[in-house]
mmCIF file of C-alpha atoms in Angstrom:
data_model
loop_
_atom_site.group_PDB
_atom_site.id
_atom_site.type_symbol
_atom_site.label_atom_id
_atom_site.label_comp_id
_atom_site.label_asym_id
_atom_site.label_seq_id
_atom_site.Cartn_x
_atom_site.Cartn_y
_atom_site.Cartn_z
ATOM 1 C CA UNK Z 1 34.522 -17.192 -4.259
ATOM 2 C CA UNK Z 2 34.007 -14.221 -1.280
ATOM 3 C CA UNK Z 3 31.615 -12.093 -2.887
ATOM 4 C CA UNK Z 4 32.275 -8.357 -3.257
ATOM 5 C CA UNK Z 5 30.491 -5.646 -0.898
ATOM 6 C CA UNK Z 6 28.607 -2.498 -2.938
ATOM 7 C CA UNK Z 7 27.493 0.396 -1.600
ATOM 8 C CA UNK Z 8 24.712 2.299 -2.306
ATOM 9 C CA UNK Z 9 26.744 5.319 -4.091
ATOM 10 C CA UNK Z 10 28.303 2.623 -6.373
ATOM 11 C CA UNK Z 11 24.290 0.803 -7.388
ATOM 12 C CA UNK Z 12 23.731 4.818 -7.897
ATOM 13 C CA UNK Z 13 26.730 4.665 -10.677
ATOM 14 C CA UNK Z 14 25.245 2.028 -12.497
ATOM 15 C CA UNK Z 15 22.306 2.908 -12.554
ATOM 16 C CA UNK Z 16 23.682 6.329 -14.053
ATOM 17 C CA UNK Z 17 25.818 4.794 -16.326
ATOM 18 C CA UNK Z 18 22.955 2.403 -17.448
ATOM 19 C CA UNK Z 19 21.336 5.659 -18.333
ATOM 20 C CA UNK Z 20 24.360 7.714 -19.913
ATOM 21 C CA UNK Z 21 24.601 7.947 -24.194
ATOM 22 C CA UNK Z 22 26.739 5.314 -23.707
ATOM 23 C CA UNK Z 23 24.321 2.731 -21.639
ATOM 24 C CA UNK Z 24 21.404 0.414 -22.143
ATOM 25 C CA UNK Z 25 18.535 1.353 -24.735
ATOM 26 C CA UNK Z 26 16.009 0.094 -22.567
ATOM 27 C CA UNK Z 27 16.717 2.567 -19.684
ATOM 28 C CA UNK Z 28 17.674 5.521 -21.971
ATOM 29 C CA UNK Z 29 14.104 5.006 -22.632
ATOM 30 C CA UNK Z 30 12.260 5.005 -19.273
ATOM 31 C CA UNK Z 31 9.852 8.133 -17.637
ATOM 32 C CA UNK Z 32 8.276 8.558 -15.048
ATOM 33 C CA UNK Z 33 4.983 7.810 -16.210
ATOM 34 C CA UNK Z 34 6.654 4.710 -18.117
ATOM 35 C CA UNK Z 35 7.708 3.318 -14.548
ATOM 36 C CA UNK Z 36 4.910 2.927 -13.379
ATOM 37 C CA UNK Z 37 3.850 -0.483 -14.048
ATOM 38 C CA UNK Z 38 7.540 -1.810 -12.938
ATOM 39 C CA UNK Z 39 7.134 0.195 -9.989
ATOM 40 C CA UNK Z 40 3.806 -2.195 -8.830
ATOM 41 C CA UNK Z 41 5.219 -4.854 -10.414
ATOM 42 C CA UNK Z 42 7.674 -4.813 -8.421
ATOM 43 C CA UNK Z 43 6.612 -4.209 -5.101
ATOM 44 C CA UNK Z 44 4.069 -7.384 -5.231
ATOM 45 C CA UNK Z 45 7.174 -9.058 -6.168
ATOM 46 C CA UNK Z 46 8.135 -8.082 -2.579
ATOM 47 C CA UNK Z 47 4.782 -8.585 -0.610
ATOM 48 C CA UNK Z 48 5.219 -12.776 -2.157
ATOM 49 C CA UNK Z 49 8.630 -12.644 -1.323
ATOM 50 C CA UNK Z 50 7.151 -11.605 1.837
ATOM 51 C CA UNK Z 51 4.516 -14.898 1.835
ATOM 52 C CA UNK Z 52 7.824 -17.237 0.479
ATOM 53 C CA UNK Z 53 9.323 -16.663 3.303
ATOM 54 C CA UNK Z 54 6.540 -16.949 6.026
ATOM 55 C CA UNK Z 55 6.198 -19.744 4.835
ATOM 56 C CA UNK Z 56 10.006 -21.342 3.667
ATOM 57 C CA UNK Z 57 11.846 -19.283 6.154
ATOM 58 C CA UNK Z 58 14.211 -18.644 2.908
ATOM 59 C CA UNK Z 59 15.486 -15.024 2.967
ATOM 60 C CA UNK Z 60 16.890 -15.151 -1.279
ATOM 61 C CA UNK Z 61 14.172 -14.147 -2.141
ATOM 62 C CA UNK Z 62 13.208 -11.132 -0.617
ATOM 63 C CA UNK Z 63 16.723 -10.371 -0.775
ATOM 64 C CA UNK Z 64 16.049 -10.668 -4.400
ATOM 65 C CA UNK Z 65 12.929 -8.376 -4.801
ATOM 66 C CA UNK Z 66 14.306 -5.656 -1.844
ATOM 67 C CA UNK Z 67 16.985 -4.642 -4.208
ATOM 68 C CA UNK Z 68 14.541 -4.892 -7.482
ATOM 69 C CA UNK Z 69 12.413 -2.388 -5.778
ATOM 70 C CA UNK Z 70 15.632 -0.486 -4.590
ATOM 71 C CA UNK Z 71 16.573 -0.113 -7.872
ATOM 72 C CA UNK Z 72 12.953 2.068 -9.365
ATOM 73 C CA UNK Z 73 14.056 4.417 -6.457
ATOM 74 C CA UNK Z 74 17.848 4.717 -7.391
ATOM 75 C CA UNK Z 75 16.712 4.806 -11.421
ATOM 76 C CA UNK Z 76 13.457 7.431 -10.183
ATOM 77 C CA UNK Z 77 16.062 9.469 -8.715
ATOM 78 C CA UNK Z 78 18.218 9.303 -11.272
ATOM 79 C CA UNK Z 79 15.528 11.032 -14.199
ATOM 80 C CA UNK Z 80 15.184 13.996 -12.061
ATOM 81 C CA UNK Z 81 18.085 14.284 -11.167
ATOM 82 C CA UNK Z 82 18.673 14.492 -15.318
ATOM 83 C CA UNK Z 83 15.537 16.981 -15.379
ATOM 84 C CA UNK Z 84 17.421 19.083 -12.350
ATOM 85 C CA UNK Z 85 14.533 17.668 -10.071
ATOM 86 C CA UNK Z 86 16.238 16.265 -6.573
ATOM 87 C CA UNK Z 87 18.998 13.784 -6.026
ATOM 88 C CA UNK Z 88 18.893 10.981 -4.363
ATOM 89 C CA UNK Z 89 20.756 12.359 -1.787
ATOM 90 C CA UNK Z 90 17.544 15.011 -1.098
ATOM 91 C CA UNK Z 91 15.212 11.437 -1.628
ATOM 92 C CA UNK Z 92 17.376 10.601 1.684
ATOM 93 C CA UNK Z 93 17.750 13.403 2.974
ATOM 94 C CA UNK Z 94 13.704 14.076 3.236
ATOM 95 C CA UNK Z 95 12.106 10.806 4.891
ATOM 96 C CA UNK Z 96 15.354 11.397 7.444
ATOM 97 C CA UNK Z 97 13.811 14.441 8.291
ATOM 98 C CA UNK Z 98 10.479 12.789 7.525
ATOM 99 C CA UNK Z 99 11.290 10.230 10.419
ATOM 100 C CA UNK Z 100 12.735 12.552 13.446
ATOM 101 C CA UNK Z 101 10.027 14.846 12.884
ATOM 102 C CA UNK Z 102 7.211 12.248 13.275
ATOM 103 C CA UNK Z 103 8.398 10.799 15.690
ATOM 104 C CA UNK Z 104 9.536 13.775 18.507
ATOM 105 C CA UNK Z 105 9.181 10.969 21.478
ATOM 106 C CA UNK Z 106 12.260 9.399 20.268
ATOM 107 C CA UNK Z 107 13.699 12.225 18.814
ATOM 108 C CA UNK Z 108 12.598 15.017 20.386
ATOM 109 C CA UNK Z 109 11.339 16.473 23.793
ATOM 110 C CA UNK Z 110 7.910 14.699 23.475
ATOM 111 C CA UNK Z 111 8.369 11.292 26.952
ATOM 112 C CA UNK Z 112 5.307 9.191 25.804
ATOM 113 C CA UNK Z 113 5.225 5.206 25.165
ATOM 114 C CA UNK Z 114 0.956 5.872 24.927
ATOM 115 C CA UNK Z 115 0.484 3.953 21.572
ATOM 116 C CA UNK Z 116 -2.648 5.957 21.120
ATOM 117 C CA UNK Z 117 -0.978 9.416 22.815
ATOM 118 C CA UNK Z 118 1.463 8.491 19.786
ATOM 119 C CA UNK Z 119 -0.746 8.164 17.145
ATOM 120 C CA UNK Z 120 -2.642 10.974 18.161
ATOM 121 C CA UNK Z 121 0.980 13.339 17.424
ATOM 122 C CA UNK Z 122 1.374 11.097 14.075
ATOM 123 C CA UNK Z 123 -1.427 12.708 12.929
ATOM 124 C CA UNK Z 124 -1.132 17.407 13.524
ATOM 125 C CA UNK Z 125 2.561 16.524 12.388
ATOM 126 C CA UNK Z 126 0.833 14.957 9.541
ATOM 127 C CA UNK Z 127 -1.870 17.347 9.438
ATOM 128 C CA UNK Z 128 0.992 19.905 9.359
ATOM 129 C CA UNK Z 129 3.451 18.463 6.438
ATOM 130 C CA UNK Z 130 0.312 18.654 4.092
ATOM 131 C CA UNK Z 131 -0.741 22.206 4.731
ATOM 132 C CA UNK Z 132 2.874 23.354 4.016
ATOM 133 C CA UNK Z 133 1.930 21.167 0.259
ATOM 134 C CA UNK Z 134 0.051 23.223 -3.083
ATOM 135 C CA UNK Z 135 -0.251 19.696 -4.295
ATOM 136 C CA UNK Z 136 -2.619 18.160 -2.054
ATOM 137 C CA UNK Z 137 -6.155 18.768 -3.047
ATOM 138 C CA UNK Z 138 -8.721 18.205 0.265
ATOM 139 C CA UNK Z 139 -7.709 15.986 3.468
ATOM 140 C CA UNK Z 140 -9.866 12.917 2.215
ATOM 141 C CA UNK Z 141 -8.347 13.384 -1.387
ATOM 142 C CA UNK Z 142 -4.973 12.917 -0.405
ATOM 143 C CA UNK Z 143 -4.937 9.485 0.052
ATOM 144 C CA UNK Z 144 -4.201 8.154 -4.214
ATOM 145 C CA UNK Z 145 -6.735 6.409 -6.595
ATOM 146 C CA UNK Z 146 -4.022 4.418 -7.207
ATOM 147 C CA UNK Z 147 -4.543 2.484 -4.163
ATOM 148 C CA UNK Z 148 -6.386 -0.569 -4.659
ATOM 149 C CA UNK Z 149 -9.895 -0.505 -3.590
ATOM 150 C CA UNK Z 150 -10.113 -2.458 -0.829
ATOM 151 C CA UNK Z 151 -6.488 -0.956 0.511
ATOM 152 C CA UNK Z 152 -8.067 2.923 -0.012
ATOM 153 C CA UNK Z 153 -11.616 2.404 1.753
ATOM 154 C CA UNK Z 154 -9.847 2.532 5.003
ATOM 155 C CA UNK Z 155 -8.249 5.492 4.850
ATOM 156 C CA UNK Z 156 -10.910 7.528 4.215
ATOM 157 C CA UNK Z 157 -12.677 6.213 6.103
ATOM 158 C CA UNK Z 158 -10.017 6.965 9.070
ATOM 159 C CA UNK Z 159 -10.444 10.619 8.234
ATOM 160 C CA UNK Z 160 -13.589 10.967 8.249
ATOM 161 C CA UNK Z 161 -13.634 9.236 10.903
ATOM 162 C CA UNK Z 162 -10.971 12.342 12.348
ATOM 163 C CA UNK Z 163 -11.482 15.289 10.150
ATOM 164 C CA UNK Z 164 -15.876 14.996 9.970
ATOM 165 C CA UNK Z 165 -18.315 12.811 12.245
ATOM 166 C CA UNK Z 166 -17.270 10.129 14.507
ATOM 167 C CA UNK Z 167 -17.118 6.460 13.468
ATOM 168 C CA UNK Z 168 -15.910 4.173 16.122
ATOM 169 C CA UNK Z 169 -19.171 1.899 16.473
ATOM 170 C CA UNK Z 170 -18.500 -1.443 14.933
ATOM 171 C CA UNK Z 171 -22.345 -2.009 16.892
ATOM 172 C CA UNK Z 172 -23.788 0.783 14.258
ATOM 173 C CA UNK Z 173 -21.257 -1.089 11.403
ATOM 174 C CA UNK Z 174 -23.134 -4.453 12.123
ATOM 175 C CA UNK Z 175 -25.688 -3.104 11.708
ATOM 176 C CA UNK Z 176 -26.033 -1.162 8.729
ATOM 177 C CA UNK Z 177 -24.345 -4.484 6.840
ATOM 178 C CA UNK Z 178 -27.353 -6.873 7.148
ATOM 179 C CA UNK Z 179 -29.740 -3.703 6.598
ATOM 180 C CA UNK Z 180 -27.410 -3.748 3.647
ATOM 181 C CA UNK Z 181 -27.329 -6.923 3.019
ATOM 182 C CA UNK Z 182 -31.511 -7.226 3.339
ATOM 183 C CA UNK Z 183 -31.322 -4.672 0.993
ATOM 184 C CA UNK Z 184 -29.506 -6.411 -1.634
ATOM 185 C CA UNK Z 185 -31.154 -9.383 -2.368
ATOM 186 C CA UNK Z 186 -34.149 -7.255 -1.551
ATOM 187 C CA UNK Z 187 -32.924 -5.848 -5.278
ATOM 188 C CA UNK Z 188 -32.469 -9.122 -6.762
ATOM 189 C CA UNK Z 189 -35.553 -9.930 -6.443
ATOM 190 C CA UNK Z 190 -36.661 -6.986 -8.430
ATOM 191 C CA UNK Z 191 -36.609 -7.803 -12.180
ATOM 192 C CA UNK Z 192 -36.041 -4.111 -14.396
ATOM 193 C CA UNK Z 193 -32.981 -2.862 -16.378
ATOM 194 C CA UNK Z 194 -31.383 -1.424 -13.139
ATOM 195 C CA UNK Z 195 -31.378 -4.275 -11.786
ATOM 196 C CA UNK Z 196 -27.446 -4.740 -12.112
ATOM 197 C CA UNK Z 197 -26.639 -1.447 -11.068
ATOM 198 C CA UNK Z 198 -29.081 -1.686 -8.030
ATOM 199 C CA UNK Z 199 -26.830 -4.565 -6.919
ATOM 200 C CA UNK Z 200 -23.804 -2.702 -8.211
ATOM 201 C CA UNK Z 201 -24.887 0.379 -5.321
ATOM 202 C CA UNK Z 202 -25.407 -1.687 -2.296
ATOM 203 C CA UNK Z 203 -22.503 -4.436 -3.035
ATOM 204 C CA UNK Z 204 -20.188 -0.859 -2.735
ATOM 205 C CA UNK Z 205 -22.489 0.005 0.449
ATOM 206 C CA UNK Z 206 -21.241 -3.736 1.583
ATOM 207 C CA UNK Z 207 -17.839 -3.689 0.659
ATOM 208 C CA UNK Z 208 -17.377 0.005 2.757
ATOM 209 C CA UNK Z 209 -19.582 -1.498 5.498
ATOM 210 C CA UNK Z 210 -17.290 -3.618 5.548
ATOM 211 C CA UNK Z 211 -14.224 -2.260 5.268
ATOM 212 C CA UNK Z 212 -15.469 0.451 7.604
ATOM 213 C CA UNK Z 213 -15.304 -2.927 10.361
ATOM 214 C CA UNK Z 214 -12.142 -3.280 9.327
ATOM 215 C CA UNK Z 215 -10.447 -0.142 10.492
ATOM 216 C CA UNK Z 216 -12.226 -0.072 13.200
ATOM 217 C CA UNK Z 217 -10.578 -3.836 14.416
ATOM 218 C CA UNK Z 218 -7.112 -2.430 12.753
ATOM 219 C CA UNK Z 219 -6.839 -5.224 10.510
ATOM 220 C CA UNK Z 220 -6.120 -5.421 6.861
ATOM 221 C CA UNK Z 221 -9.463 -5.542 3.729
ATOM 222 C CA UNK Z 222 -6.588 -6.979 1.648
ATOM 223 C CA UNK Z 223 -4.517 -8.908 3.573
ATOM 224 C CA UNK Z 224 -8.464 -10.606 4.715
ATOM 225 C CA UNK Z 225 -9.461 -11.620 1.350
ATOM 226 C CA UNK Z 226 -6.186 -13.078 0.100
ATOM 227 C CA UNK Z 227 -6.138 -15.124 2.939
ATOM 228 C CA UNK Z 228 -9.829 -16.465 2.415
ATOM 229 C CA UNK Z 229 -9.239 -16.355 -1.607
ATOM 230 C CA UNK Z 230 -6.111 -18.946 -0.391
ATOM 231 C CA UNK Z 231 -7.864 -21.173 1.484
ATOM 232 C CA UNK Z 232 -9.770 -22.224 -0.769
ATOM 233 C CA UNK Z 233 -7.390 -23.505 -3.553
ATOM 234 C CA UNK Z 234 -5.834 -25.170 -1.068
ATOM 235 C CA UNK Z 235 -9.173 -26.943 -0.383
ATOM 236 C CA UNK Z 236 -9.928 -27.061 -4.181
ATOM 237 C CA UNK Z 237 -6.778 -28.297 -4.709
ATOM 238 C CA UNK Z 238 -6.381 -31.050 -2.211
ATOM 239 C CA UNK Z 239 -10.149 -31.983 -2.892
ATOM 240 C CA UNK Z 240 -8.864 -32.725 -6.543
ATOM 241 C CA UNK Z 241 -5.958 -34.168 -5.504
ATOM 242 C CA UNK Z 242 -7.933 -36.603 -3.541
ATOM 243 C CA UNK Z 243 -10.482 -37.527 -6.595
ATOM 244 C CA UNK Z 244 -7.088 -39.608 -8.314
ATOM 245 C CA UNK Z 245 -6.879 -43.111 -7.451
ATOM 246 C CA UNK Z 246 -3.684 -43.945 -5.729
#
């Protein structure tokens, strides 16, 4: 049996029907706020599907999770349209304009293949855009607190490097990390009620310095830590299997 092919417009119509008076009670009840956990869950499930694809080379799970994430985009857009805020067409138009605007070396008159020049242009265009956005409190506050801390940290550090004080010094970070580790060792040896607070403060500085090293080396904190967790799990799973008799 030949599979039916649907368009984005047909997906929008399905979501509109689900939101209608004769639609699904769950879909009708949703708001931007109530869907926040769903959006996080779907994004994480897509990340898991990408990881699974790397192992299995089977794209079906990734295709399904991309669909679930797309449904979230269409559902939010539908709710916004009902509220008179914007439409799905506005969302698509906005991202198309942004991509064209931020890639003058592809769509404009900037003739360069130099990655550093392209990155500088990207950041300069972003700054111009942010200056016109009234909801941005400050350059450092534009990075959402909703990001996991290990994701947010290098983004904040990159902004500090660009706007305030250059920090791209790998050796200085290593020295600072050694100092923080020594300070952590010293505070763990100190008795008293403030011990846990002192340990937490030192660990925070260590994590921030490690994030700076990851930023400088263009590595992902989240990916590095998750990779190590997977190695740990695989090690103990293999050890447990070896402990069982044949």
